[in-house]
Short mmCIF file of C-alpha atoms in Angstrom, two decimals:
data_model
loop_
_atom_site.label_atom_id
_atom_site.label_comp_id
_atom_site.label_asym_id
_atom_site.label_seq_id
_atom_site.Cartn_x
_atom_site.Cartn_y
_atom_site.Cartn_z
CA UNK J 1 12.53 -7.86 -23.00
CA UNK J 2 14.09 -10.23 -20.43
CA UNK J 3 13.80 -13.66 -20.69
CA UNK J 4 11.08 -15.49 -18.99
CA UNK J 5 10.20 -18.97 -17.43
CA UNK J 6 7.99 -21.13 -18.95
CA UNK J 7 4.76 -22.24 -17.29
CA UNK J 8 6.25 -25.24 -16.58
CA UNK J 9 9.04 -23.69 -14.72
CA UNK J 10 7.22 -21.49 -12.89
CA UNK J 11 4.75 -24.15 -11.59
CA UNK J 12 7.86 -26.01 -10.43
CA UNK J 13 9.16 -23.19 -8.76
CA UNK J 14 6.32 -22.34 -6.67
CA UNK J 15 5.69 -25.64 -5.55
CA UNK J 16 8.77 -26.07 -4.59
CA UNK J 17 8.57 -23.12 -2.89
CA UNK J 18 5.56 -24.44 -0.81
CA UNK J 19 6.60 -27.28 -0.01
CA UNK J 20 7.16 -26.19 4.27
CA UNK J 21 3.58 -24.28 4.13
CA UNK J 22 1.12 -25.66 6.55
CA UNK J 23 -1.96 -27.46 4.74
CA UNK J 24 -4.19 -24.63 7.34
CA UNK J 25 -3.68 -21.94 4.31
CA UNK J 26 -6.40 -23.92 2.51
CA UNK J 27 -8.90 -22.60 2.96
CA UNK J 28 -7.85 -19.05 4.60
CA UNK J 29 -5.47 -17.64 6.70
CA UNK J 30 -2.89 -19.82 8.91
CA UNK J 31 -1.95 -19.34 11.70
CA UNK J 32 0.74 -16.85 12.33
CA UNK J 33 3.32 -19.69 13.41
CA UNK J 34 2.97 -21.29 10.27
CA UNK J 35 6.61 -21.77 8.38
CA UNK J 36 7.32 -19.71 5.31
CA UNK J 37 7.76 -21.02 2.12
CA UNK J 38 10.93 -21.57 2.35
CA UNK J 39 13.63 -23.12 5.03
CA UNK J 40 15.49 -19.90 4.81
CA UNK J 41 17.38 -19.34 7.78
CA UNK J 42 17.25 -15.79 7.84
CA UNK J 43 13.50 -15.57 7.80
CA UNK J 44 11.33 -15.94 11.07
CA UNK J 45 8.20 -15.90 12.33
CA UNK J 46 6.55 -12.87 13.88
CA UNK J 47 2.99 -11.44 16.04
CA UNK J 48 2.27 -8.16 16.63
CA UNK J 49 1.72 -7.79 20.31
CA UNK J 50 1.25 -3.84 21.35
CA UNK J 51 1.87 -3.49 25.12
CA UNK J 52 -1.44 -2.69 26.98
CA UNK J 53 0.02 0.30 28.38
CA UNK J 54 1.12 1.36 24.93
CA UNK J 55 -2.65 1.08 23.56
CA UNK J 56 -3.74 2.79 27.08
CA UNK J 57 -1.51 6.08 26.03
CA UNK J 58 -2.90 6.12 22.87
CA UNK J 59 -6.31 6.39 24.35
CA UNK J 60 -5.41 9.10 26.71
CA UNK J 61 -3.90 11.41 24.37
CA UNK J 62 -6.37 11.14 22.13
CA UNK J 63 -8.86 12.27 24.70
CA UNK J 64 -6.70 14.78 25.91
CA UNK J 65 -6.17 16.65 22.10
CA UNK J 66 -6.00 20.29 22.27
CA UNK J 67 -8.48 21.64 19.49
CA UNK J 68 -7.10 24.52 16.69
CA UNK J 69 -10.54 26.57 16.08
CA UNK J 70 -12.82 25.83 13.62
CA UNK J 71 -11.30 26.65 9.74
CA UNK J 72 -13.18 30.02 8.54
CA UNK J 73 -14.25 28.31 5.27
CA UNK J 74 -16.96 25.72 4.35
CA UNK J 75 -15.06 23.05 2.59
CA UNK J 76 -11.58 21.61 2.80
CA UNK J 77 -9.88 24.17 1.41
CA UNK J 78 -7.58 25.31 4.62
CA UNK J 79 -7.16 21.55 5.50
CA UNK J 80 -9.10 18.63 7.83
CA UNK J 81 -12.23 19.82 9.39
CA UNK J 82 -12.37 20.43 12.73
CA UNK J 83 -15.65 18.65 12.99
CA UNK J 84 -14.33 15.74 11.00
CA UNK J 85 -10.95 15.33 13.34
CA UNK J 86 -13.12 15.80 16.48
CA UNK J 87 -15.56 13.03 15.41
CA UNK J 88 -12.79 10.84 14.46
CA UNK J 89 -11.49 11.31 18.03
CA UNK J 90 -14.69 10.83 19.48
CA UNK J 91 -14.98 7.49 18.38
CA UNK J 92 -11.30 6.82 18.27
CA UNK J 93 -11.38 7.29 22.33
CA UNK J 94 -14.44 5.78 23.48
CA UNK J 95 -14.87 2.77 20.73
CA UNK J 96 -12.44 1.56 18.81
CA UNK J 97 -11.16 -1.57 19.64
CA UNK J 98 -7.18 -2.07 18.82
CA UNK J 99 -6.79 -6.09 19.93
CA UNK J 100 -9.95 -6.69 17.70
CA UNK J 101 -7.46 -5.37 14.58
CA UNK J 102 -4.30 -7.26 16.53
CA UNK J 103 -6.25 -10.23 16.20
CA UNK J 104 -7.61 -9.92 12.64
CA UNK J 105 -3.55 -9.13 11.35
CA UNK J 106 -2.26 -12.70 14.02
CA UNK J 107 -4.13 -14.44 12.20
CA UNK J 108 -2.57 -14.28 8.59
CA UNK J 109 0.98 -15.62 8.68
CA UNK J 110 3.59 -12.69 9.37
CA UNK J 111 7.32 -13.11 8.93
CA UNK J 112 10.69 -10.62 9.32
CA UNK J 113 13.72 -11.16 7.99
CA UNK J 114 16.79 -8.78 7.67
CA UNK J 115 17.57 -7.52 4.16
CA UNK J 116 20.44 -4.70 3.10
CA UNK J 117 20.16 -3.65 7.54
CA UNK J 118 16.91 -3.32 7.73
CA UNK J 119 13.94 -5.56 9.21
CA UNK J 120 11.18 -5.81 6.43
CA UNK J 121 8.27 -7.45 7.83
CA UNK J 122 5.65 -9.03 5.49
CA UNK J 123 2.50 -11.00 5.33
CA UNK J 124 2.35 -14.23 3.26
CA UNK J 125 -0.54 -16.28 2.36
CA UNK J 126 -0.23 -19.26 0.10
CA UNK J 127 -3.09 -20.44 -2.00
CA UNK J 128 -4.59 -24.22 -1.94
CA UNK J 129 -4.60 -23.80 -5.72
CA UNK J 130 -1.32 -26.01 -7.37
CA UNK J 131 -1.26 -23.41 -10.33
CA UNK J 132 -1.33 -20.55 -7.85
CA UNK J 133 0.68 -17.05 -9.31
CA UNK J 134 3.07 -15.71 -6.82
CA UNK J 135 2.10 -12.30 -6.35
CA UNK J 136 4.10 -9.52 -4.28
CA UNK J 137 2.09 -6.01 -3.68
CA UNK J 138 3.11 -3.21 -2.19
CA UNK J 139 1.40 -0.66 0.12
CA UNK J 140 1.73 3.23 -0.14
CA UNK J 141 1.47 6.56 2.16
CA UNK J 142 -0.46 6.90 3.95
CA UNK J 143 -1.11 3.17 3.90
CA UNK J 144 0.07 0.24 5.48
CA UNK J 145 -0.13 -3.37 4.95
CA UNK J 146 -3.79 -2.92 6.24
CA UNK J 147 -5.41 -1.26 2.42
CA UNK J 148 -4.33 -4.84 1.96
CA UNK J 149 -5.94 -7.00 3.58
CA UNK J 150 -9.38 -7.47 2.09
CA UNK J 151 -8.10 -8.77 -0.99
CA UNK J 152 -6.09 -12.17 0.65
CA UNK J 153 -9.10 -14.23 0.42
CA UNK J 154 -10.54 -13.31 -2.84
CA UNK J 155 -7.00 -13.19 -4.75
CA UNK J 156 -5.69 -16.60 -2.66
CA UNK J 157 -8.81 -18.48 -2.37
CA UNK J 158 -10.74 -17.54 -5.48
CA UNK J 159 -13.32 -20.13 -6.47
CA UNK J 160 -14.64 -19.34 -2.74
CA UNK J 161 -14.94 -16.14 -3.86
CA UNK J 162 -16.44 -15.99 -7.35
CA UNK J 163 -13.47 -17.06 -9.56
CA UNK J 164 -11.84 -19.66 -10.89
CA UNK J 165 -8.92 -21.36 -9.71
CA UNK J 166 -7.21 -20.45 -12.55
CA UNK J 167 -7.04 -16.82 -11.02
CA UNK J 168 -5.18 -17.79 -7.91
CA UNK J 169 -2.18 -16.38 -6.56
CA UNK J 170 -0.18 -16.61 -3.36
CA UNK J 171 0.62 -13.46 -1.88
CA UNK J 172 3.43 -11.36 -0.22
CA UNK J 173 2.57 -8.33 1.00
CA UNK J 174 5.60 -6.65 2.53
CA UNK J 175 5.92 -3.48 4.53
CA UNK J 176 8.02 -0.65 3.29
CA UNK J 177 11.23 -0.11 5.43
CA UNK J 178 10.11 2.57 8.07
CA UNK J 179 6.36 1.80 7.75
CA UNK J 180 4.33 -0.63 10.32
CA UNK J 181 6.15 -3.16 11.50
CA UNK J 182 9.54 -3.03 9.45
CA UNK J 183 12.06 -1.81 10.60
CA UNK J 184 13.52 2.26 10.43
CA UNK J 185 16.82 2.53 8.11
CA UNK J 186 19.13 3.93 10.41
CA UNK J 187 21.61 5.31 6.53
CA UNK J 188 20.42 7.29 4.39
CA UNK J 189 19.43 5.53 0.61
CA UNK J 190 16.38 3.83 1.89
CA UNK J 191 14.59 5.07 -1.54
CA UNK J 192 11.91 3.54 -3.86
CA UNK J 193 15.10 1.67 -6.04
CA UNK J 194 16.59 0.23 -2.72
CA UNK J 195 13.34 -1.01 -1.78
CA UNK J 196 12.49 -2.89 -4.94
CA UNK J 197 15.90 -4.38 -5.10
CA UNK J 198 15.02 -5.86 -1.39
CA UNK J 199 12.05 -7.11 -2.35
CA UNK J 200 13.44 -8.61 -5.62
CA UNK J 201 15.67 -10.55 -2.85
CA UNK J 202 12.63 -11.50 -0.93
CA UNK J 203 10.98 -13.10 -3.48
CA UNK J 204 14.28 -14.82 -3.66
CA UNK J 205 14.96 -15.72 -0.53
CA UNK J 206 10.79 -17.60 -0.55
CA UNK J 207 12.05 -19.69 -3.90
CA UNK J 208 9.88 -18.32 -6.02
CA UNK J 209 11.46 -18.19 -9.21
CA UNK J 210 8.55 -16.46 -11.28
CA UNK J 211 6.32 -13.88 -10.03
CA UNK J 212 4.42 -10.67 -10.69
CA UNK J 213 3.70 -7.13 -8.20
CA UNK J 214 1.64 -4.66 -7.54
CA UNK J 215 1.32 -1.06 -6.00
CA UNK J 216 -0.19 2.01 -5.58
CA UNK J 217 0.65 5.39 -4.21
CA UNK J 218 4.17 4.89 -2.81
CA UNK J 219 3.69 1.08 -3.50
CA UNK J 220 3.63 2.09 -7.43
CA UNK J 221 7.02 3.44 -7.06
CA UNK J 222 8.30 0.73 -5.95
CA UNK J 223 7.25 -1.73 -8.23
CA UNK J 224 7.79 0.79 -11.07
CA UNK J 225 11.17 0.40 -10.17
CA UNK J 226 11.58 -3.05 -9.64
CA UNK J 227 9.38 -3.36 -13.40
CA UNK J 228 12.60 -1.18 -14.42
CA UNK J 229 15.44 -3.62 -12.44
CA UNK J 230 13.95 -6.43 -14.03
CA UNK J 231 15.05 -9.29 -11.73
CA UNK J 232 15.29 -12.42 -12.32
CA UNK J 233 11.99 -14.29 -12.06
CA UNK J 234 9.59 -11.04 -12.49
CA UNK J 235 7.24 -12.07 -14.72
CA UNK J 236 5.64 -8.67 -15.32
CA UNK J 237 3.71 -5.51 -12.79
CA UNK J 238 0.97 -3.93 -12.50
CA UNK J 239 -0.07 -0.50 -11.01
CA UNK J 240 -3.01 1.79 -10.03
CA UNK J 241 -0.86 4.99 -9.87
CA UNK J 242 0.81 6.10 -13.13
CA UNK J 243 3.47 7.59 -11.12
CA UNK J 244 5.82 8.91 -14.39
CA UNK J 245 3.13 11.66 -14.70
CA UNK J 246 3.94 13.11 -10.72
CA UNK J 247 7.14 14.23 -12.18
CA UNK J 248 5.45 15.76 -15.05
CA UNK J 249 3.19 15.98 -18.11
CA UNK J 250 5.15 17.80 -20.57
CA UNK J 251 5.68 14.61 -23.15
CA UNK J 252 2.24 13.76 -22.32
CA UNK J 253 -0.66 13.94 -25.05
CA UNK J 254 -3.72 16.41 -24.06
CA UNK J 255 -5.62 16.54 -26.91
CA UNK J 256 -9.07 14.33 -26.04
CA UNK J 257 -11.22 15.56 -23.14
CA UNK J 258 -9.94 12.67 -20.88
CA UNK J 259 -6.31 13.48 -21.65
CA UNK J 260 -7.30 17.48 -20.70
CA UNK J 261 -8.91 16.07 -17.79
CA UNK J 262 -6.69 14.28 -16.69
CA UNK J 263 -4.12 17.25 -16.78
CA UNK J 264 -6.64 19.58 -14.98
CA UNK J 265 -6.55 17.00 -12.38
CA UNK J 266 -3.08 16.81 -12.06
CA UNK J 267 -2.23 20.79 -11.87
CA UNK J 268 -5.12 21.15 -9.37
CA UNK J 269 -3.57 18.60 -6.71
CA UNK J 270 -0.21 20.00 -7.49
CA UNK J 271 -1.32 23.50 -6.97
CA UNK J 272 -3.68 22.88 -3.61
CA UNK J 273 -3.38 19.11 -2.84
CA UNK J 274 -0.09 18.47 -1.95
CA UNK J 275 1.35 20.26 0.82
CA UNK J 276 1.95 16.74 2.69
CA UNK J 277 4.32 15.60 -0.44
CA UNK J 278 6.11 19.14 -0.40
CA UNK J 279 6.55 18.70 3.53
CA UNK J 280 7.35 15.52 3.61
CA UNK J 281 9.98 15.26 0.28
CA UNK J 282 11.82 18.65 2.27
CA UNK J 283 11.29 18.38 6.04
CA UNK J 284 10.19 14.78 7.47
CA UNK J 285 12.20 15.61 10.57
CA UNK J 286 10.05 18.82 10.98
CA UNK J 287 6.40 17.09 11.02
CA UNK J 288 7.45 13.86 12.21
CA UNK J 289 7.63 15.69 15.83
CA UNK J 290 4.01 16.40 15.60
CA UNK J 291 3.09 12.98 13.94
CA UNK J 292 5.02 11.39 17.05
CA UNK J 293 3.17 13.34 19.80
CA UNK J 294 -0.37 13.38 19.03
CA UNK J 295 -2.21 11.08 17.66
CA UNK J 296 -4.92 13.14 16.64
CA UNK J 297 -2.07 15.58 14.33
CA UNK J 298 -1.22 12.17 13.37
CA UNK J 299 -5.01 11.16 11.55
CA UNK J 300 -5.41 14.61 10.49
CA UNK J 301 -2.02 14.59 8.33
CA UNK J 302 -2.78 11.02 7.20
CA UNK J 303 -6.81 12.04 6.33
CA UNK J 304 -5.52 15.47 4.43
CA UNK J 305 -3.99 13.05 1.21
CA UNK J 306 -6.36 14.31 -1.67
CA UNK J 307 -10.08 15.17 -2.29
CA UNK J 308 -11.73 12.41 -2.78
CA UNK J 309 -10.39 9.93 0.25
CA UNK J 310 -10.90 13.01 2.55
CA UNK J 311 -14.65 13.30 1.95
CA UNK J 312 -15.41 9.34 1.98
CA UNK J 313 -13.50 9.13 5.18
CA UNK J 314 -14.91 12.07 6.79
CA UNK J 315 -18.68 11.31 5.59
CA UNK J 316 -18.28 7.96 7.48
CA UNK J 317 -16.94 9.16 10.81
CA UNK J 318 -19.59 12.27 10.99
CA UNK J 319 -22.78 9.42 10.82
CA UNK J 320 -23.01 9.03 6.91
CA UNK J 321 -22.52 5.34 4.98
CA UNK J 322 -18.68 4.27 4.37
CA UNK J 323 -17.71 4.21 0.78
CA UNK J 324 -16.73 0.62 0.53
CA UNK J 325 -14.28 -0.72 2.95
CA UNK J 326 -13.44 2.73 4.02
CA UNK J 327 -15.20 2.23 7.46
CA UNK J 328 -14.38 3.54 10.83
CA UNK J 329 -12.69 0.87 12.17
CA UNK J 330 -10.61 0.21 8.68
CA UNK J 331 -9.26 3.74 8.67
CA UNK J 332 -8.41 3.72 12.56
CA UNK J 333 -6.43 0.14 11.95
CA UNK J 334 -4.44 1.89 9.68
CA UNK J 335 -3.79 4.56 11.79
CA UNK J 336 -3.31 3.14 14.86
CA UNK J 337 -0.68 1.34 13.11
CA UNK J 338 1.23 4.08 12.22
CA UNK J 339 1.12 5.45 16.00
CA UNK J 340 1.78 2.14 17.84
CA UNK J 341 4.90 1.60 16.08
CA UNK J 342 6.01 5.40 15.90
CA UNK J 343 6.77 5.44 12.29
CA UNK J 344 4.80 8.62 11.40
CA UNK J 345 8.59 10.63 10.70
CA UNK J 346 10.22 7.37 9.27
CA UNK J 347 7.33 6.96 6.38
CA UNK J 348 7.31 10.70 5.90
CA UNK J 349 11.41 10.21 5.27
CA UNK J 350 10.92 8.01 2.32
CA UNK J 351 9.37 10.73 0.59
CA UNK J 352 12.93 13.00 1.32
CA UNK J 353 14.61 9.60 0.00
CA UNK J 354 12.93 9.82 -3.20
CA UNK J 355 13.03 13.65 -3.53
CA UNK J 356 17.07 13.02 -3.64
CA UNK J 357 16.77 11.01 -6.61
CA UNK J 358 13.86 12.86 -8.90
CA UNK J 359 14.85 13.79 -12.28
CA UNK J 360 17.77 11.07 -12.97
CA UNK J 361 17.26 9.38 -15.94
CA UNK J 362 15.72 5.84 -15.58
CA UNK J 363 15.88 2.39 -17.34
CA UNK J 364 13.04 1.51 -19.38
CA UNK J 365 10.40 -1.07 -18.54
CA UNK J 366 10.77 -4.33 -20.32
CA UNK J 367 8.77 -6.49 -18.51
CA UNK J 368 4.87 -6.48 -19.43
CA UNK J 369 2.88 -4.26 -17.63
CA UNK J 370 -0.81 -3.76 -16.90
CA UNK J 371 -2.49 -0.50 -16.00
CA UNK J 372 -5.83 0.03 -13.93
CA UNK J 373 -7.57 3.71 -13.74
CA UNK J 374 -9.97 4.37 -11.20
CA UNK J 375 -12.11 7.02 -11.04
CA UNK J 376 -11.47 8.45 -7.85
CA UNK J 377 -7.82 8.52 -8.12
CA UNK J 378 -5.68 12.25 -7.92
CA UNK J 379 -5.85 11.76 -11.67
CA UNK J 380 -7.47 8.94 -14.05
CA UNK J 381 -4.78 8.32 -16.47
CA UNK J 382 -5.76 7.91 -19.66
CA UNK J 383 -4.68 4.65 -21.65
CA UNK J 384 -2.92 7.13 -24.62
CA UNK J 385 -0.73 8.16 -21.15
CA UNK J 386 -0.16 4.74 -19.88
CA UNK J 387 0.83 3.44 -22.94
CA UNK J 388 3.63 6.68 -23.22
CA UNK J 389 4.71 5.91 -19.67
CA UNK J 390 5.45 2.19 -20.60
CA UNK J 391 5.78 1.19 -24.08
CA UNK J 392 5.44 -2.78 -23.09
CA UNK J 393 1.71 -1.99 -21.75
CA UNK J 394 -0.16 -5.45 -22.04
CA UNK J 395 -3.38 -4.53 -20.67
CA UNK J 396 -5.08 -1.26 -19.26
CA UNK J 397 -8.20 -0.92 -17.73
CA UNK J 398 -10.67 1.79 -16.17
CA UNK J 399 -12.39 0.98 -12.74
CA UNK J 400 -16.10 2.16 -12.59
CA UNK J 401 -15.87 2.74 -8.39
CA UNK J 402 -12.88 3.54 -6.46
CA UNK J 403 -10.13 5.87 -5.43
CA UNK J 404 -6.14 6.04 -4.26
CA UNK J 405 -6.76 3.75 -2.07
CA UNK J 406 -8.30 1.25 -4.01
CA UNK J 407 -7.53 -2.03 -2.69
CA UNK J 408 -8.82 -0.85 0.56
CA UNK J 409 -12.08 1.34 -0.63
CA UNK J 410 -13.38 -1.45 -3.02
CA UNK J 411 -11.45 -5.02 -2.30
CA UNK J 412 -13.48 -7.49 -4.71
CA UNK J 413 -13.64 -5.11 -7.46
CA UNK J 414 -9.53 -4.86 -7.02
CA UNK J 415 -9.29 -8.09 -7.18
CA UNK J 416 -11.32 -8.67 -10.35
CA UNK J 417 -9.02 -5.81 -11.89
CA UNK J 418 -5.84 -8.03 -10.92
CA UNK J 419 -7.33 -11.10 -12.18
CA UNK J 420 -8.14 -9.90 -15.72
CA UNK J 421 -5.02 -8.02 -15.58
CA UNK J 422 -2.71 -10.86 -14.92
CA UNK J 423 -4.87 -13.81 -17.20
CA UNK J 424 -1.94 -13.19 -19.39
CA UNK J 425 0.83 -13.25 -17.99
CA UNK J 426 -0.12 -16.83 -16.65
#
């Protein structure tokens, strides 16, 4: 295992670190012009500010979709429902409200700075609480920085929010390079590795010289692999997505009914469920023409992910209750993001990136890690598999509520999973 700061260091180190931030984080989010925490030169400030007209086309092609007819089976089985897509539209054209999201994201402080040719945009929002644990998560597909959101207050600010201070962190919550508002690699290499490694310099560049991540989906990729680079200053990681079982379950236990479950699971969604992963690890070029043009084709490919999602998402734009956070206006934020920026083919290449690097033998983990299983996931991974995956498993965990996008779909019970999850690594 790598060596590790002490407490004391790594107090020093992030108040050092925070020494610039404006005393506005308190008690939520600052304003967008606050400074970093650090007087890096390379790091400025940023607002998102969509062009009216840009919103405006958005609008009109949304109203203007041309409708495929209605799928000849009952369930979800040939792909979104056309009712689903046309009520999503329906409300997408006539109510949603983009500036009330562009507001709601100006108002946590946003920052870009170039790393390896490439603008990586993130979010950071520093806690009032001295002890505070420098935390760096990581979004997934087809996410954005917006599944994140929910959790700043609770994880930042948490004796306002039913913890202790001894639970704080300060957060970073970076966008993937060719997602929201980062910027598009223009060379190919741009994979899950290349993307740790930058954020292992982003950390770097803020001062903080211990720190633990997160991630999900695409987002546990990345900190997989930055758990296996082991920088400097990474105090441990924790995921919600055991992502060494996507490339296969052959050294994998399935002897108890969870472990057979869990494998049932898994061949099911790689036998019906993932035609967007197959498209989008071989042909990103091909849909991302589609993904660019309409923004309807857009939500459908980003609603079609797996089972579960689809039917929470779909219940709450056709009139029934949202399932958690997973409300109208949440899912077209995260949308909308992905069509305002134009990023639909540039997300879907990451998944090519990582296809060109599948199968080569990887490091191990030695930093701590801590696993949380929720229910609604593509597969709950059994403890017997997490602990397979990575031998230095501190602490695992199974959620009673909650799916792949987790974070987003239930934000304070998240948050309580990343609190007891990272007690020890305090």
């Amino acid at each position: 295992m790598t060596s590790q700061p002490t407490r004391r260091q790594l107090l020093q180190g992030s108040l050092a670190a925070g020494l610039t931030v404006a005393a506005s984080t308190a008690l939520g989010p600052a304003p967008a012009s606050a400074a970093p925490s650090t007087g890096h030169p390379g790091i400025r400030p940023f607002r998102v500010a969509i062009r009216r007209e840009r919103v405006a086309e958005m609008r009109r092609r949304v109203a203007a979709t041309r409708w495929p007819s209605r799928e000849l089976v009952a369930d979800r089985s040939q792909g979104v429902q056309l009712a689903s897509a046309q009520a999503l539209a329906r409300f997408w054209a006539t109510s949603y409200d983009w500036r009330r999201f562009e507001a709601k994201l100006n108002a946590f402080p946003q920052f870009k700075t170039e790393i390896d040719g490439v603008d990586i945009h993130f979010v950071q929002v520093r806690s009032r609480h001295r002890d505070a644990l420098p935390l760096v998560m990581t979004h997934g597909w087809p996410g954005s920085v917006v599944e994140l959101l929910e959790t700043v207050g609770p994880l930042t600010d948490p004796t306002a929010h039913g913890g202790s201070a001894a639970d704080a962190f300060h957060l970073v919550l970076p966008s993937i390079p060719g997602y929201g508002f980062s910027g598009k690699p223009a060379e190919l290499g741009w994979d899950t590795n290349r993307t740790a490694r930058a954020w292992a310099e982003l950390m770097r560049r803020l001062g903080y010289t211990g720190y633990v991540a997160q991630g999900g989906d695409v987002g546990a990729a990345v900190t997989d692999n930055l758990g296996r680079l082991a920088p400097p200053g990474l105090l441990g990681i924790h995921l919600n997505l055991l992502v060494p079982a996507l490339g296969g379950t052959g050294n994998l236990p399935k002897n108890t009914d969870e472990e057979k479950a869990a494998a049932a699971a898994l061949q099911t969604f790689s036998t019906s469920g993932r035609g967007y992963l197959v498209e989008q690890s071989t042909r990103p070029q091909t849909i991302g023409y589609a993904l660019l043009d309409s923004p309807v084709a857009l939500a459908a490919w980003m609603l079609d992910h797996d089972t579960d999602s689809y039917l929470k998402i779909s219940r709450a734009f056709r009139g029934g209750p949202p399932s958690g956070n997973l409300t109208r206006e949440h899912v077209l934020d995260n949308v909308s993001v992905y069509w305002l920026t134009g990023t639909g083919e540039s997300a879907a290449r990451a998944y090519w990136e990582r296809a060109q690097t599948s199968g080569h033998p990887q490091a191990p983990v030695p930093v701590p890690v801590a696993f949380s299983a929720f229910p609604g996931e593509i597969f709950q991974a059994p403890r017997s598999w997490a602990e397979a995956s990575y031998p230095t498993l501190r602490h695992y965990s199974k959620a009673t509520r909650g799916g792949h996008f987790a974070a987003w779909e239930e934000p304070q019970l998240f948050v309580e999973e990343l609190r007891a999850a990272f007690r020890s690594f305090r």
